[in-house]
């Protein structure tokens, strides 16, 4: 892996760390590296913990590419959508340790995974696409529809409301809050518990539980990016 994505195995768990030294913007390079790390995790069949750098989980898609528009932007968003769909279908549990800010695609990663721990602090979590002049992609709408709690969906998507970690838990972005000191340890402990599951039956049941959302997200990807 590169300096932006690191991979290590610890007991029954794989830890994948995003750290580009900045805001962890989702670029083509990071997507390639993250998919390679997930490939390896899938080969070994171990539960995944995905964590960002301290204070920053991910600020979303690389704005330098997004501001270019055209095919480069469309390809980046399409590849991000395919990553979300992969995570929804992933054969082992994926636990996110949201180490700080999670905006746009960073927040969509939270909605794509199985269990999300956040850090209690002065951090921003949410889908800010509309606030920065971007129409929310179909796949993002369907992820939010499937994972956010009633009463928060329109606020989060249509009016780009940004949440604190505490209110993000109420909205449905997060499942649990930790401190920055215990975040990774808490995520590892949960992942070790998940590792005791039979992964064949886990995956089959996960697909049944998420069948409607997976179909809706896949349809959104095809509708928006079918030609890419």
mmCIF file of C-alpha atoms in Angstrom:
data_model
loop_
_atom_site.group_PDB
_atom_site.id
_atom_site.type_symbol
_atom_site.label_atom_id
_atom_site.label_comp_id
_atom_site.label_asym_id
_atom_site.label_seq_id
_atom_site.Cartn_x
_atom_site.Cartn_y
_atom_site.Cartn_z
ATOM 1 C CA UNK A 1 0.000 0.000 0.000
ATOM 2 C CA UNK A 2 1.028 3.626 -0.361
ATOM 3 C CA UNK A 3 1.359 6.252 2.341
ATOM 4 C CA UNK A 4 -2.337 7.113 1.901
ATOM 5 C CA UNK A 5 -3.740 3.651 2.658
ATOM 6 C CA UNK A 6 -2.126 1.177 5.023
ATOM 7 C CA UNK A 7 -3.093 -2.424 5.718
ATOM 8 C CA UNK A 8 -2.261 -4.609 8.675
ATOM 9 C CA UNK A 9 -3.655 -7.758 10.226
ATOM 10 C CA UNK A 10 -4.189 -7.967 13.967
ATOM 11 C CA UNK A 11 -5.587 -11.230 15.250
ATOM 12 C CA UNK A 12 -8.862 -11.926 13.463
ATOM 13 C CA UNK A 13 -9.114 -8.359 12.181
ATOM 14 C CA UNK A 14 -7.740 -6.334 9.288
ATOM 15 C CA UNK A 15 -7.079 -2.645 10.002
ATOM 16 C CA UNK A 16 -7.177 -0.363 6.957
ATOM 17 C CA UNK A 17 -6.049 3.196 7.668
ATOM 18 C CA UNK A 18 -6.714 6.219 5.449
ATOM 19 C CA UNK A 19 -4.108 8.908 5.995
ATOM 20 C CA UNK A 20 -2.929 11.165 3.200
ATOM 21 C CA UNK A 21 -1.583 13.696 5.701
ATOM 22 C CA UNK A 22 -4.336 16.143 4.798
ATOM 23 C CA UNK A 23 -8.134 15.767 4.627
ATOM 24 C CA UNK A 24 -8.275 12.218 3.217
ATOM 25 C CA UNK A 25 -9.943 13.451 0.047
ATOM 26 C CA UNK A 26 -11.232 10.556 -2.042
ATOM 27 C CA UNK A 27 -9.105 10.567 -5.192
ATOM 28 C CA UNK A 28 -8.627 7.954 -7.929
ATOM 29 C CA UNK A 29 -5.390 6.884 -6.237
ATOM 30 C CA UNK A 30 -7.015 6.422 -2.832
ATOM 31 C CA UNK A 31 -9.896 4.475 -4.392
ATOM 32 C CA UNK A 32 -7.425 2.161 -6.122
ATOM 33 C CA UNK A 33 -5.461 1.631 -2.923
ATOM 34 C CA UNK A 34 -8.553 1.140 -0.788
ATOM 35 C CA UNK A 35 -9.968 -1.421 -3.199
ATOM 36 C CA UNK A 36 -6.628 -3.249 -3.162
ATOM 37 C CA UNK A 37 -6.719 -3.346 0.645
ATOM 38 C CA UNK A 38 -10.282 -4.662 0.553
ATOM 39 C CA UNK A 39 -9.191 -7.300 -1.977
ATOM 40 C CA UNK A 40 -6.600 -8.537 0.499
ATOM 41 C CA UNK A 41 -9.071 -8.466 3.399
ATOM 42 C CA UNK A 42 -11.508 -10.481 1.317
ATOM 43 C CA UNK A 43 -8.807 -13.035 0.502
ATOM 44 C CA UNK A 44 -7.954 -13.611 4.170
ATOM 45 C CA UNK A 45 -11.604 -13.458 5.244
ATOM 46 C CA UNK A 46 -11.040 -11.248 8.273
ATOM 47 C CA UNK A 47 -13.341 -8.569 9.685
ATOM 48 C CA UNK A 48 -12.329 -5.071 8.553
ATOM 49 C CA UNK A 49 -11.800 -1.974 10.676
ATOM 50 C CA UNK A 50 -11.577 1.153 8.506
ATOM 51 C CA UNK A 51 -10.151 4.207 10.267
ATOM 52 C CA UNK A 52 -9.026 7.682 9.197
ATOM 53 C CA UNK A 53 -6.349 9.984 10.513
ATOM 54 C CA UNK A 54 -6.868 11.776 13.811
ATOM 55 C CA UNK A 55 -9.496 14.486 13.410
ATOM 56 C CA UNK A 56 -10.316 13.600 9.806
ATOM 57 C CA UNK A 57 -12.045 10.525 8.446
ATOM 58 C CA UNK A 58 -12.642 11.890 4.940
ATOM 59 C CA UNK A 59 -13.644 15.241 3.451
ATOM 60 C CA UNK A 60 -15.212 13.578 0.416
ATOM 61 C CA UNK A 61 -14.250 13.528 -3.237
ATOM 62 C CA UNK A 62 -11.106 15.358 -4.360
ATOM 63 C CA UNK A 63 -12.312 18.894 -5.112
ATOM 64 C CA UNK A 64 -9.565 19.476 -7.682
ATOM 65 C CA UNK A 65 -11.136 16.763 -9.824
ATOM 66 C CA UNK A 66 -14.723 17.673 -8.974
ATOM 67 C CA UNK A 67 -14.138 21.267 -10.076
ATOM 68 C CA UNK A 68 -12.831 20.075 -13.449
ATOM 69 C CA UNK A 69 -16.220 18.619 -14.275
ATOM 70 C CA UNK A 70 -16.612 16.451 -17.331
ATOM 71 C CA UNK A 71 -15.503 12.860 -17.654
ATOM 72 C CA UNK A 72 -12.875 12.982 -14.902
ATOM 73 C CA UNK A 73 -15.448 14.062 -12.341
ATOM 74 C CA UNK A 74 -18.038 11.556 -13.561
ATOM 75 C CA UNK A 75 -15.518 8.720 -13.417
ATOM 76 C CA UNK A 76 -14.465 9.593 -9.873
ATOM 77 C CA UNK A 77 -18.058 9.695 -8.619
ATOM 78 C CA UNK A 78 -18.860 6.465 -10.466
ATOM 79 C CA UNK A 79 -15.893 4.717 -8.875
ATOM 80 C CA UNK A 80 -16.951 6.006 -5.458
ATOM 81 C CA UNK A 81 -20.455 4.674 -6.063
ATOM 82 C CA UNK A 82 -19.058 1.277 -6.979
ATOM 83 C CA UNK A 83 -17.018 1.262 -3.760
ATOM 84 C CA UNK A 84 -20.174 1.956 -1.746
ATOM 85 C CA UNK A 85 -21.963 -0.878 -3.512
ATOM 86 C CA UNK A 86 -19.020 -3.174 -2.835
ATOM 87 C CA UNK A 87 -19.074 -2.324 0.861
ATOM 88 C CA UNK A 88 -22.827 -2.945 1.073
ATOM 89 C CA UNK A 89 -22.209 -6.422 -0.356
ATOM 90 C CA UNK A 90 -18.904 -7.113 1.403
ATOM 91 C CA UNK A 91 -18.647 -10.738 2.622
ATOM 92 C CA UNK A 92 -17.286 -9.853 6.080
ATOM 93 C CA UNK A 93 -18.349 -7.097 8.488
ATOM 94 C CA UNK A 94 -16.797 -3.668 7.958
ATOM 95 C CA UNK A 95 -16.516 -1.529 11.094
ATOM 96 C CA UNK A 96 -15.743 2.161 10.578
ATOM 97 C CA UNK A 97 -13.826 4.094 13.206
ATOM 98 C CA UNK A 98 -14.809 7.617 12.157
ATOM 99 C CA UNK A 99 -11.888 9.561 13.566
ATOM 100 C CA UNK A 100 -13.199 13.067 12.879
ATOM 101 C CA UNK A 101 -14.843 15.023 10.064
ATOM 102 C CA UNK A 102 -16.793 12.960 7.512
ATOM 103 C CA UNK A 103 -18.351 14.949 4.692
ATOM 104 C CA UNK A 104 -19.873 14.102 1.307
ATOM 105 C CA UNK A 105 -18.305 10.811 0.133
ATOM 106 C CA UNK A 106 -16.799 10.466 3.602
ATOM 107 C CA UNK A 107 -20.321 10.412 5.052
ATOM 108 C CA UNK A 108 -21.487 8.052 2.299
ATOM 109 C CA UNK A 109 -18.801 5.599 3.387
ATOM 110 C CA UNK A 110 -20.412 5.633 6.826
ATOM 111 C CA UNK A 111 -23.746 4.774 5.219
ATOM 112 C CA UNK A 112 -22.154 1.932 3.222
ATOM 113 C CA UNK A 113 -20.668 -0.021 6.112
ATOM 114 C CA UNK A 114 -21.937 -2.269 8.887
ATOM 115 C CA UNK A 115 -21.174 -0.536 12.185
ATOM 116 C CA UNK A 116 -19.933 3.023 12.660
ATOM 117 C CA UNK A 117 -18.105 4.330 15.712
ATOM 118 C CA UNK A 118 -17.472 8.057 15.953
ATOM 119 C CA UNK A 119 -15.456 10.385 18.146
ATOM 120 C CA UNK A 120 -17.254 12.711 20.520
ATOM 121 C CA UNK A 121 -15.933 16.180 19.698
ATOM 122 C CA UNK A 122 -16.207 19.263 17.510
ATOM 123 C CA UNK A 123 -16.503 17.419 14.207
ATOM 124 C CA UNK A 124 -18.766 17.778 11.170
ATOM 125 C CA UNK A 125 -20.594 14.824 9.645
ATOM 126 C CA UNK A 126 -22.988 15.041 6.743
ATOM 127 C CA UNK A 127 -23.831 15.322 3.076
ATOM 128 C CA UNK A 128 -22.899 18.846 2.009
ATOM 129 C CA UNK A 129 -23.311 18.329 -1.740
ATOM 130 C CA UNK A 130 -26.284 20.678 -2.181
ATOM 131 C CA UNK A 131 -24.546 23.341 -0.085
ATOM 132 C CA UNK A 132 -21.591 23.355 -2.500
ATOM 133 C CA UNK A 133 -23.714 23.350 -5.644
ATOM 134 C CA UNK A 134 -23.708 19.647 -6.484
ATOM 135 C CA UNK A 135 -26.816 17.580 -7.139
ATOM 136 C CA UNK A 136 -26.739 14.496 -4.944
ATOM 137 C CA UNK A 137 -25.978 11.390 -7.040
ATOM 138 C CA UNK A 138 -28.711 8.765 -7.153
ATOM 139 C CA UNK A 139 -26.589 6.230 -5.283
ATOM 140 C CA UNK A 140 -26.099 8.699 -2.434
ATOM 141 C CA UNK A 141 -29.816 9.408 -2.242
ATOM 142 C CA UNK A 142 -30.564 5.688 -1.959
ATOM 143 C CA UNK A 143 -27.852 5.098 0.644
ATOM 144 C CA UNK A 144 -29.268 7.913 2.743
ATOM 145 C CA UNK A 145 -32.832 6.692 2.255
ATOM 146 C CA UNK A 146 -31.824 3.220 3.404
ATOM 147 C CA UNK A 147 -29.670 4.128 6.395
ATOM 148 C CA UNK A 148 -30.791 7.458 7.864
ATOM 149 C CA UNK A 149 -33.531 7.541 10.453
ATOM 150 C CA UNK A 150 -37.027 8.838 9.733
ATOM 151 C CA UNK A 151 -37.231 12.598 9.907
ATOM 152 C CA UNK A 152 -33.578 13.134 8.971
ATOM 153 C CA UNK A 153 -33.506 11.956 5.349
ATOM 154 C CA UNK A 154 -34.742 15.142 3.637
ATOM 155 C CA UNK A 155 -32.862 17.367 6.072
ATOM 156 C CA UNK A 156 -29.614 15.535 5.421
ATOM 157 C CA UNK A 157 -29.897 15.193 1.647
ATOM 158 C CA UNK A 158 -32.047 18.010 0.237
ATOM 159 C CA UNK A 159 -30.943 20.791 2.588
ATOM 160 C CA UNK A 160 -27.417 19.507 3.319
ATOM 161 C CA UNK A 161 -27.738 19.644 7.102
ATOM 162 C CA UNK A 162 -24.440 18.979 8.867
ATOM 163 C CA UNK A 163 -24.399 17.153 12.188
ATOM 164 C CA UNK A 164 -22.200 16.884 15.242
ATOM 165 C CA UNK A 165 -21.132 13.354 16.193
ATOM 166 C CA UNK A 166 -23.893 13.240 18.802
ATOM 167 C CA UNK A 167 -26.642 14.351 16.427
ATOM 168 C CA UNK A 168 -25.117 12.225 13.639
ATOM 169 C CA UNK A 169 -25.804 9.215 15.839
ATOM 170 C CA UNK A 170 -29.433 10.291 16.167
ATOM 171 C CA UNK A 171 -29.670 10.775 12.393
ATOM 172 C CA UNK A 172 -28.218 7.363 11.579
ATOM 173 C CA UNK A 173 -24.698 8.120 10.371
ATOM 174 C CA UNK A 174 -23.146 6.615 13.517
ATOM 175 C CA UNK A 175 -24.028 3.777 15.881
ATOM 176 C CA UNK A 176 -21.797 4.573 18.850
ATOM 177 C CA UNK A 177 -19.520 7.297 20.217
ATOM 178 C CA UNK A 178 -16.047 6.759 21.648
ATOM 179 C CA UNK A 179 -13.223 9.037 22.704
ATOM 180 C CA UNK A 180 -10.250 9.658 20.454
ATOM 181 C CA UNK A 181 -8.136 7.674 22.917
ATOM 182 C CA UNK A 182 -10.362 4.577 22.829
ATOM 183 C CA UNK A 183 -11.765 4.704 19.277
ATOM 184 C CA UNK A 184 -9.490 2.119 17.693
ATOM 185 C CA UNK A 185 -9.551 -0.185 20.714
ATOM 186 C CA UNK A 186 -13.351 -0.064 20.789
ATOM 187 C CA UNK A 187 -13.543 -0.805 17.069
ATOM 188 C CA UNK A 188 -11.105 -3.707 17.387
ATOM 189 C CA UNK A 189 -13.046 -5.192 20.299
ATOM 190 C CA UNK A 190 -16.275 -5.066 18.313
ATOM 191 C CA UNK A 191 -14.581 -6.522 15.238
ATOM 192 C CA UNK A 192 -13.219 -9.423 17.299
ATOM 193 C CA UNK A 193 -16.782 -10.155 18.441
ATOM 194 C CA UNK A 194 -17.977 -10.119 14.833
ATOM 195 C CA UNK A 195 -15.122 -12.464 13.893
ATOM 196 C CA UNK A 196 -16.843 -15.218 15.894
ATOM 197 C CA UNK A 197 -19.745 -15.257 13.441
ATOM 198 C CA UNK A 198 -20.031 -17.830 10.677
ATOM 199 C CA UNK A 199 -19.197 -15.630 7.700
ATOM 200 C CA UNK A 200 -21.099 -17.671 5.138
ATOM 201 C CA UNK A 201 -24.385 -17.326 6.990
ATOM 202 C CA UNK A 202 -23.530 -13.748 7.989
ATOM 203 C CA UNK A 203 -23.073 -12.717 4.367
ATOM 204 C CA UNK A 204 -26.191 -14.531 3.149
ATOM 205 C CA UNK A 205 -28.290 -12.914 5.871
ATOM 206 C CA UNK A 206 -26.740 -9.478 5.320
ATOM 207 C CA UNK A 207 -27.731 -9.642 1.645
ATOM 208 C CA UNK A 208 -31.302 -10.554 2.621
ATOM 209 C CA UNK A 209 -31.471 -7.711 5.141
ATOM 210 C CA UNK A 210 -30.136 -5.178 2.631
ATOM 211 C CA UNK A 211 -31.703 -6.605 -0.510
ATOM 212 C CA UNK A 212 -33.958 -3.647 -1.215
ATOM 213 C CA UNK A 213 -31.308 -1.020 -0.523
ATOM 214 C CA UNK A 214 -28.643 -2.862 -2.536
ATOM 215 C CA UNK A 215 -31.011 -3.078 -5.499
ATOM 216 C CA UNK A 216 -31.896 0.621 -5.217
ATOM 217 C CA UNK A 217 -28.243 1.693 -4.979
ATOM 218 C CA UNK A 218 -27.270 -0.563 -7.905
ATOM 219 C CA UNK A 219 -30.124 0.876 -9.970
ATOM 220 C CA UNK A 220 -28.939 4.381 -9.108
ATOM 221 C CA UNK A 221 -25.386 3.553 -10.186
ATOM 222 C CA UNK A 222 -26.636 2.114 -13.481
ATOM 223 C CA UNK A 223 -28.971 5.063 -14.104
ATOM 224 C CA UNK A 224 -26.286 7.680 -13.576
ATOM 225 C CA UNK A 225 -23.100 5.947 -14.685
ATOM 226 C CA UNK A 226 -24.190 3.120 -16.959
ATOM 227 C CA UNK A 227 -22.182 4.480 -19.879
ATOM 228 C CA UNK A 228 -18.949 4.896 -17.871
#
